[in-house]
Short mmCIF file of C-alpha atoms in Angstrom, two decimals:
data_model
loop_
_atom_site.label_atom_id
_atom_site.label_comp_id
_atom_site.label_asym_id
_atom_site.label_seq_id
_atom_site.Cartn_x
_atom_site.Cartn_y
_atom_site.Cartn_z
CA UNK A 23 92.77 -24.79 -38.32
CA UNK A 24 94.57 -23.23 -41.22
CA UNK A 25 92.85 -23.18 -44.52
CA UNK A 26 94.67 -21.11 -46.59
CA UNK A 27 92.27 -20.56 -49.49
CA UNK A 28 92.10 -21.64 -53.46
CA UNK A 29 94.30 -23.31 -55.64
CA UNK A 30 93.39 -23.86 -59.53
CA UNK A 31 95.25 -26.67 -61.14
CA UNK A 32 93.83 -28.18 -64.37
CA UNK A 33 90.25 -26.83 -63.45
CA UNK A 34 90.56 -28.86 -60.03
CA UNK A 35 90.40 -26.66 -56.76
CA UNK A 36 91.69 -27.74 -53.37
CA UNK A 37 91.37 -26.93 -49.86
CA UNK A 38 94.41 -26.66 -47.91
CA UNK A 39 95.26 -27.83 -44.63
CA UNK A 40 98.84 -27.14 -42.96
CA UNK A 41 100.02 -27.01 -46.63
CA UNK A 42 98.91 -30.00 -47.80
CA UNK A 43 95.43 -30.16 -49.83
CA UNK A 44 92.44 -32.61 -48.02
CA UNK A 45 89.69 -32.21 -50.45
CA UNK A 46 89.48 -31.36 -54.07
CA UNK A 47 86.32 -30.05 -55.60
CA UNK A 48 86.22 -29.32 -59.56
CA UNK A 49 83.48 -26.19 -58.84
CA UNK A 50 85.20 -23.20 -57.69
CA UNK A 51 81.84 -21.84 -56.46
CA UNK A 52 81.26 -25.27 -54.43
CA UNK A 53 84.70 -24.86 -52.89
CA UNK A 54 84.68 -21.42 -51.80
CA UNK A 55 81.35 -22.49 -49.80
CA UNK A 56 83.08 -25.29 -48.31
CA UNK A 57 86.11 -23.16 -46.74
CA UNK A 58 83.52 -20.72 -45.80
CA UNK A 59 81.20 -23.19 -43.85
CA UNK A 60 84.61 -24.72 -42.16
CA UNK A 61 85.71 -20.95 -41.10
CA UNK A 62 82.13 -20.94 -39.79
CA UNK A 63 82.21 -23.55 -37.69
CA UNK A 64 86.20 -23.05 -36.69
CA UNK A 65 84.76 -19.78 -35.26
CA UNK A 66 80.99 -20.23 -33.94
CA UNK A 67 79.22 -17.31 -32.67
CA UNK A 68 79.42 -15.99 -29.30
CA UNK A 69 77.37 -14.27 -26.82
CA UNK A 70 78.26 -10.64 -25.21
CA UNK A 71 78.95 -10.74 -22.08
CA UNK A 72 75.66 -8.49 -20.96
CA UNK A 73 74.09 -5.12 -21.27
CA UNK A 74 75.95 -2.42 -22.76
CA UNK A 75 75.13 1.37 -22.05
CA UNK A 76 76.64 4.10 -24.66
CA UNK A 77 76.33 7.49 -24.73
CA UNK A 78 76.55 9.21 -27.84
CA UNK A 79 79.15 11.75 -28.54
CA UNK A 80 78.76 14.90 -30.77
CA UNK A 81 80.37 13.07 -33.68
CA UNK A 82 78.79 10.16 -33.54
CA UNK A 83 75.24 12.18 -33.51
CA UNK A 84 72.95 12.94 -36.43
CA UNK A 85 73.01 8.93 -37.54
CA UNK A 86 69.90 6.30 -37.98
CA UNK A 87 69.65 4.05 -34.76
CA UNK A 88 69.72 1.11 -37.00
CA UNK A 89 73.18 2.08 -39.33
CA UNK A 90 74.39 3.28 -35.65
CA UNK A 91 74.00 -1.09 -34.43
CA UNK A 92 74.90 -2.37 -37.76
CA UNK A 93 78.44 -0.42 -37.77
CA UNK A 94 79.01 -0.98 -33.92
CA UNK A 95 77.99 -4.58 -33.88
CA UNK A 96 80.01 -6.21 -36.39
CA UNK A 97 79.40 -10.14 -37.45
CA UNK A 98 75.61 -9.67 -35.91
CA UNK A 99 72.92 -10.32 -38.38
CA UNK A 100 70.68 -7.19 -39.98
CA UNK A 101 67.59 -9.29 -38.78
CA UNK A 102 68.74 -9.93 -35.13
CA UNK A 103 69.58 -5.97 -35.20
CA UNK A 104 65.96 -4.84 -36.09
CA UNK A 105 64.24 -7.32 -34.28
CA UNK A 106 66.05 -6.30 -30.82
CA UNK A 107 64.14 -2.65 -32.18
CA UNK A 108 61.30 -3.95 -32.93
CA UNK A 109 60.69 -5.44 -29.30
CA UNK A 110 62.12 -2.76 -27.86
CA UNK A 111 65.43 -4.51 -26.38
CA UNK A 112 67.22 -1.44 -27.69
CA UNK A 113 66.49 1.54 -25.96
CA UNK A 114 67.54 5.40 -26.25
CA UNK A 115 67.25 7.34 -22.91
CA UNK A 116 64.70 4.19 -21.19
CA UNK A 117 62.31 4.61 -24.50
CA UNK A 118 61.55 2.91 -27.28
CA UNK A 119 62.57 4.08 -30.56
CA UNK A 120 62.01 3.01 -34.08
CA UNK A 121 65.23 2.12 -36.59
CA UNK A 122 64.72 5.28 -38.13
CA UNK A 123 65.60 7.46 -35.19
CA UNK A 124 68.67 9.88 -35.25
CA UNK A 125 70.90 10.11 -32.42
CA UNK A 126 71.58 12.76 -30.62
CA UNK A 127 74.70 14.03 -28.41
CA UNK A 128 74.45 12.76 -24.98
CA UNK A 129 71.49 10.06 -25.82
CA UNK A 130 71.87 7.26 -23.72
CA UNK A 131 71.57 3.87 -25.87
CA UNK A 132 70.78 0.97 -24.55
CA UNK A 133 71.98 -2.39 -26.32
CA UNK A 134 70.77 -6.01 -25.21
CA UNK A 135 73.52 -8.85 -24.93
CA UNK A 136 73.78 -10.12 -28.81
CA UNK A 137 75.22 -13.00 -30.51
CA UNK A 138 77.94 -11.80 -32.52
CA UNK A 139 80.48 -13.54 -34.18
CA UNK A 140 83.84 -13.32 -32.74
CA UNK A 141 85.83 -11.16 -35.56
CA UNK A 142 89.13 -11.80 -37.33
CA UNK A 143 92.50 -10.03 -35.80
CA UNK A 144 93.70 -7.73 -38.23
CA UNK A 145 97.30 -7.80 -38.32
CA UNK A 146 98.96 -4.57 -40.07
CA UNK A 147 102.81 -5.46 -40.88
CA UNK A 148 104.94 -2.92 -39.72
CA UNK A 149 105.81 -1.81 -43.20
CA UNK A 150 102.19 -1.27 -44.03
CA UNK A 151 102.08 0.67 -40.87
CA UNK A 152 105.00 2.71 -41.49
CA UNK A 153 103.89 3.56 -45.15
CA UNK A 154 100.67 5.17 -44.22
CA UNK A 155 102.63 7.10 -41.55
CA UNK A 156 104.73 8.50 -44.46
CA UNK A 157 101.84 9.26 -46.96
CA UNK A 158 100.03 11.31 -44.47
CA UNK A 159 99.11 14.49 -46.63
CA UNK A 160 97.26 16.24 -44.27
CA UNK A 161 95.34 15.36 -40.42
CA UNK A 162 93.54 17.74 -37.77
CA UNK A 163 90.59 16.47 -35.71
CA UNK A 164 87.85 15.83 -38.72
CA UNK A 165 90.14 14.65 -41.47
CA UNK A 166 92.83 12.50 -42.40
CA UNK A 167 94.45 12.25 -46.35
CA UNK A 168 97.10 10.51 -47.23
CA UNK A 169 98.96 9.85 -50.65
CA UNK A 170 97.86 5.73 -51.39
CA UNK A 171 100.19 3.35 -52.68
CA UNK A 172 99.07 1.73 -56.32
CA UNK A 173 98.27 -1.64 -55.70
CA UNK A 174 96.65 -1.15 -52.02
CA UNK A 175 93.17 -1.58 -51.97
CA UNK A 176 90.92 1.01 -49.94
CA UNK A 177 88.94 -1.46 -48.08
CA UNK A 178 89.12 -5.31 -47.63
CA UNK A 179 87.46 -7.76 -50.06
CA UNK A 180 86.44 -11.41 -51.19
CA UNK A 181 90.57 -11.82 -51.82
CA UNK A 182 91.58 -9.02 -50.03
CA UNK A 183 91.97 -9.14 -45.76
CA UNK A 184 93.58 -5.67 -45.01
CA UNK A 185 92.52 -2.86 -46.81
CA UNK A 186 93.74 1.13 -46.23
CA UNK A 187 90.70 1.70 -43.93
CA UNK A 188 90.71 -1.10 -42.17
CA UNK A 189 94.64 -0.62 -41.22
CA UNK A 190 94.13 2.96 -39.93
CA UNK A 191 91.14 1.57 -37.74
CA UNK A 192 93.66 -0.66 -36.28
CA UNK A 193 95.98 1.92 -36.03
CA UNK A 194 94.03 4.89 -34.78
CA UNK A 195 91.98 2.80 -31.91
CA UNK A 196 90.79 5.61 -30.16
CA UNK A 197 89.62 7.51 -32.93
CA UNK A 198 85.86 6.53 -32.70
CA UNK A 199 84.96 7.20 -36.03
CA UNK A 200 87.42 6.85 -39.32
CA UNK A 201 85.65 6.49 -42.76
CA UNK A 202 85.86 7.14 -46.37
CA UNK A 203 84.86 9.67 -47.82
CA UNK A 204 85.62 8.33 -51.62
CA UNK A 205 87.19 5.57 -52.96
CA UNK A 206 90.34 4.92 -55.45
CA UNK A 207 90.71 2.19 -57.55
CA UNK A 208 93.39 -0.70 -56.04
CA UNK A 209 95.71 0.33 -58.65
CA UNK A 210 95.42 4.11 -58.93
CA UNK A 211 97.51 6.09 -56.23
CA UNK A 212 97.03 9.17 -54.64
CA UNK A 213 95.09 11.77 -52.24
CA UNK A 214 92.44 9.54 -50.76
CA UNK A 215 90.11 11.57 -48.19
CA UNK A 216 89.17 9.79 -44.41
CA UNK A 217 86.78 11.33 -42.40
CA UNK A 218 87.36 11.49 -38.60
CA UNK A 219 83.44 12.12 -37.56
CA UNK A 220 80.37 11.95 -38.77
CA UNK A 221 79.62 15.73 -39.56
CA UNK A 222 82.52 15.18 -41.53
CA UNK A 223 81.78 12.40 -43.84
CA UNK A 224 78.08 14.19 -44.40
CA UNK A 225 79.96 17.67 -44.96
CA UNK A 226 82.37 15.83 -47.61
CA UNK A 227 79.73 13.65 -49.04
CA UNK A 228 77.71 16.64 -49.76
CA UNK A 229 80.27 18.59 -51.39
CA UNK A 230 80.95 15.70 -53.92
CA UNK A 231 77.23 15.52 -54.78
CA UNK A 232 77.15 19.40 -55.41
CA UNK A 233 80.19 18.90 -57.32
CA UNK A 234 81.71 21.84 -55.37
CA UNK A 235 84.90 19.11 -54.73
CA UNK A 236 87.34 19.73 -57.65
CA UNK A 237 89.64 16.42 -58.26
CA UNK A 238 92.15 16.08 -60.52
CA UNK A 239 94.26 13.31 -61.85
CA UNK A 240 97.21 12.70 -63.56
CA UNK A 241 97.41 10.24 -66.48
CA UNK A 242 99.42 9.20 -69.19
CA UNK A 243 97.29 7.98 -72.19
CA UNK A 244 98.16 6.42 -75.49
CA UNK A 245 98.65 8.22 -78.96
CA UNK A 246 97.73 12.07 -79.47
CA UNK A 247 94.32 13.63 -78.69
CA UNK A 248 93.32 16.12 -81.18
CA UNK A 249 92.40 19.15 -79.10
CA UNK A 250 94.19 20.56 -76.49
CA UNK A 251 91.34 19.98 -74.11
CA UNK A 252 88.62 17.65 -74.48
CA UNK A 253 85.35 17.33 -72.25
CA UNK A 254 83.80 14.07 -72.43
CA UNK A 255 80.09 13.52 -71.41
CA UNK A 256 79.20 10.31 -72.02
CA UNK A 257 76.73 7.91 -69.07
CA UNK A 258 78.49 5.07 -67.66
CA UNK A 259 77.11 1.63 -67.10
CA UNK A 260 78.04 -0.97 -64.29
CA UNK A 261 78.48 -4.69 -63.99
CA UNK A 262 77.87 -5.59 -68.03
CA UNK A 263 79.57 -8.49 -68.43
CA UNK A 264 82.23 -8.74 -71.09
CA UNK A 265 84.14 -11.89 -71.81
CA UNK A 266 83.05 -12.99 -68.25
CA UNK A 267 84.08 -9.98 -66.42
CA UNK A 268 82.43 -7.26 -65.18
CA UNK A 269 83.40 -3.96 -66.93
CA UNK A 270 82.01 -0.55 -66.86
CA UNK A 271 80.34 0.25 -70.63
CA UNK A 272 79.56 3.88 -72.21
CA UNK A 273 75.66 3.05 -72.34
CA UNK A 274 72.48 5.34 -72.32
CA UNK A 275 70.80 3.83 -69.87
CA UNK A 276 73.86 4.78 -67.18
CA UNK A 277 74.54 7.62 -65.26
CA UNK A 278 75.69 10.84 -66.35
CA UNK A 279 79.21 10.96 -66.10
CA UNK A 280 81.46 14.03 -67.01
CA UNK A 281 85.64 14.54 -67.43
CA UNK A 282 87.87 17.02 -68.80
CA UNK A 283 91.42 15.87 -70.46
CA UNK A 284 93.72 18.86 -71.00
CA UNK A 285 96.91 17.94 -72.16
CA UNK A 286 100.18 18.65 -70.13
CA UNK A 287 102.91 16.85 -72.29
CA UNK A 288 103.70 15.12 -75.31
CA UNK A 289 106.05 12.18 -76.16
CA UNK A 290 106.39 10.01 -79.14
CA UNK A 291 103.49 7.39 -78.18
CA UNK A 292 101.83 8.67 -75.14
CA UNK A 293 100.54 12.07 -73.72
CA UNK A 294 100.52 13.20 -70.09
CA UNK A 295 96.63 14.83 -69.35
CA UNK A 296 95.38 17.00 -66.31
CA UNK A 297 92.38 15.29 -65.98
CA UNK A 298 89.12 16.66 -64.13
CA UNK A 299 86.46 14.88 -62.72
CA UNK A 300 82.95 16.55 -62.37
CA UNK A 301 81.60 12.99 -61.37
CA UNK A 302 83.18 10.22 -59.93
CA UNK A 303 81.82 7.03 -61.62
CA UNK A 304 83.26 4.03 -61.09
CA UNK A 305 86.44 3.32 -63.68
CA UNK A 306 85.37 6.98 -65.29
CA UNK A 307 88.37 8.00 -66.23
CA UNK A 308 89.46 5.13 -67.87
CA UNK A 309 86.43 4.10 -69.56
CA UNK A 310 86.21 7.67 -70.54
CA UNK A 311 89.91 7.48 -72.42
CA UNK A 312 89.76 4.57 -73.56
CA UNK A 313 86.37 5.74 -75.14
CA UNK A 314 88.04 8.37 -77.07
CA UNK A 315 90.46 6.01 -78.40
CA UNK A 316 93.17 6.89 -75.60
CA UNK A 317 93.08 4.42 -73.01
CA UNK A 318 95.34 5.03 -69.68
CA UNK A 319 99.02 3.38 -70.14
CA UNK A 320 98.97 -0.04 -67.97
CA UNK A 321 94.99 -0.65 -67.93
CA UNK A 322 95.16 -4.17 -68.24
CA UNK A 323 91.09 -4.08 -68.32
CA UNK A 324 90.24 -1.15 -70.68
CA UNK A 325 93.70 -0.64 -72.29
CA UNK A 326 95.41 -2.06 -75.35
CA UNK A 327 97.46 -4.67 -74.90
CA UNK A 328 100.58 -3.65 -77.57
CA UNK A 329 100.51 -0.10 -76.16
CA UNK A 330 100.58 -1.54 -72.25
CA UNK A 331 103.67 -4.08 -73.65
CA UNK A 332 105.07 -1.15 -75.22
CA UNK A 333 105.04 1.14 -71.52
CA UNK A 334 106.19 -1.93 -69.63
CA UNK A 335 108.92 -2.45 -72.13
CA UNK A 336 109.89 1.04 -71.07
CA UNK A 337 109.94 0.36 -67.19
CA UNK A 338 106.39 1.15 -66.80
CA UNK A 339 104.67 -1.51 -64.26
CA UNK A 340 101.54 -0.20 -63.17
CA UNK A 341 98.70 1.65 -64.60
CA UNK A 342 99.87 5.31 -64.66
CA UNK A 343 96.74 7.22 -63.04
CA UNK A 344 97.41 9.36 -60.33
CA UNK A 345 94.77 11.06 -57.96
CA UNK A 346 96.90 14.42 -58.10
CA UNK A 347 94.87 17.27 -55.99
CA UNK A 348 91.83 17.27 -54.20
CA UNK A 349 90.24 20.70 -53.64
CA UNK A 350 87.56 21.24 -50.70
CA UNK A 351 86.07 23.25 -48.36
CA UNK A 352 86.72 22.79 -44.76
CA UNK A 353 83.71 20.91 -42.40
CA UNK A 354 84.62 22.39 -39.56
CA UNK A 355 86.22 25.83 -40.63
CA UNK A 356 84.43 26.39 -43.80
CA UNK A 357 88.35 28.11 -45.28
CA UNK A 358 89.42 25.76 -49.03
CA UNK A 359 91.34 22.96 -48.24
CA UNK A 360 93.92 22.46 -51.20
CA UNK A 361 95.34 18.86 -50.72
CA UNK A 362 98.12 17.97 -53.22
CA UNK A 363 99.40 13.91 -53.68
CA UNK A 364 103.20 14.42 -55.24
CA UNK A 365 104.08 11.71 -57.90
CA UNK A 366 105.11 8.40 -56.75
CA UNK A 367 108.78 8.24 -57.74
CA UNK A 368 107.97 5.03 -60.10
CA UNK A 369 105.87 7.60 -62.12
CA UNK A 370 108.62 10.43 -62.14
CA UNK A 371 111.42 8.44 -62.81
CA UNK A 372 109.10 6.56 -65.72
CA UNK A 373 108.30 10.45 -66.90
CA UNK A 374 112.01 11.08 -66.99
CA UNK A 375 112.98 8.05 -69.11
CA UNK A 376 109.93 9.28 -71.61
CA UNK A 377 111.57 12.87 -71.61
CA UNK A 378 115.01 11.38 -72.55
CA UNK A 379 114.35 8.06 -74.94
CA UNK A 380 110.50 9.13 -76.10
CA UNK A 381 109.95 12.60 -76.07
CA UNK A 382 108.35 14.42 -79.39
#
């Protein structure tokens, strides 16, 4: 059956069949729960064929029994997963175990036959394929970076079926493990950091909490800051809800949330900033501008609307924020890993127009 999602006319939503809408529902809410319980029962669940018998390798060690099931057995219910602990149906090397036991190397796991449901192909177009092929920044046996495209998203979503992680799973399918180690917004481009094992991800993860990662950015930001370089610490806020939509809000009951903006360039209207991050909130760096009164050039959710018209009058067509270098140290090798994300050539060829038509 082929449903192929939402359409709003007039405040009147429709399901789709073979491109021709069946039902019409004037709640958006009530019609999202309608395609979902036909994709339910276009795909019921199914049972495995029997008894399965792993045994754990050394980067798949060190993890809870229970997030060890959950990731392995996709599309099987939490509660089915800790009930097959609780009674014992899962077993590590013939014993029982509770969910908060961490694997070992060479433990022998033993997983009953579950009712799963069957999951979705993932189908990565060849030019999605061939684009993370060319943004590979860097890859050796724990970690994978590559330069993201604005506009991808990192991991698939409500609207979203293929994300970047998702598409290297399918295209690395003997790489047992393959997850991130940070995220970048959809429309923000550059170095974005996969981990290969799970040593790796807890070695990264680590680093970022110790703040011993240094990340920089690239941005272009509206009108002139004052000093040369400017720290802002000011706690961010999730999910307040602003005109309907969730934004991130400068509030003091949020977490502490640090950036540096040092200015690399001037034009007329805009300036280019080195920006570092000694957290990594969610939308920091752009709530943090725009805080200041110098919100990032194409934010259509914290930016200004006459100074976005202005940049896209100008050839700019996405939000100019750049994840420029990523500074580390090794998991494996313990040596600093410098990774550097070039400047998509929309961005350079927008920087050149600004040096020619806009510059100070």
């Amino acid at each position: 059956m082929l449903y192929s999602g939402l359409h709003s006319e007039k405040k009147v939503y429709f399901i789709y069949f073979q491109d021709r809408p069946i039902v019409e529902y004037i709640s958006r809410r009530r019609c999202q729960q309608a395609i979902h319980t036909i994709q339910t029962m276009s795909n019921p669940p199914q049972k495995s064929s029997g008894v399965q018998f792993i045994r754990i390798r050394h980067e798949q060690a060190g993890q809870r029994i229970d997030n060890f099931l959950i990731t392995l057995e996709k599309g099987v219910p939490k509660s089915r997963i800790y009930r097959a602990l609780r009674k014992g149906e899962v077993r590590v090397n013939k014993g029982r175990i509770k969910p908060t036991y961490k694997l070992q190397a060479d433990d022998e796991v033993r997983i009953p036959p579950l009712r799963v449901t069957e999951k979705p192909v993932i189908h990565v177009s060849d030019s999605l394929a061939q684009t993370l092929k060319q943004q590979i920044l860097y890859e050796d046996a724990h970690l994978l970076a590559i330069n993201k495209p604005s506009g991808l998203a990192v991991h698939a979503g409500t609207d979203i079926q293929t994300g970047v992680i998702e598409a290297l799973k399918t295209l690395h399918p003997d790489t047992l493990f393959l997850e991130l180690v940070h995220r970048l917004d959809r429309d923000t481009s550059g170095c974005l950091l996969v981990a290969k094992s799970r040593q790796a991800l807890l070695h990264m993860q680590n680093q970022m909490r110790s703040q011993s990662m240094d990340k920089h950015y690239l941005t272009l930001t509206a009108g002139h800051w004052q000093q040369k370089q400017t720290m802002v610490d000011l706690p961010l806020k999730k999910n307040t809800v602003i005109g309907g939509e969730n934004m991130v809000t400068v509030d003091e009951a949020g977490k502490t949330a640090q950036t540096c903006f040092l200015i690399e360039q001037s034009f007329r209207d805009c300036q280019l900033m080195a920006v570092k991050l000694f957290t990594g909130r969610t939308h920091q760096i752009r709530v943090h501008a725009a805080s200041q009164g110098h919100p990032v050039a194409g934010d259509s959710k914290y930016g200004q609307r006459d100074f976005n018209k202005l940049m896209k009058t100008s050839g700019l067509n996405r939000m100019f924020l750049h994840a420029w270098q990523l500074t580390l140290t090794h998991p494996e090798t313990d040596q600093p890993l410098k990774l550097v994300a070039p400047l998509p050539s929309e961005l350079r060829l927008f920087l050149d127009h600004l040096n020619t038509s806009l510059a100070t």
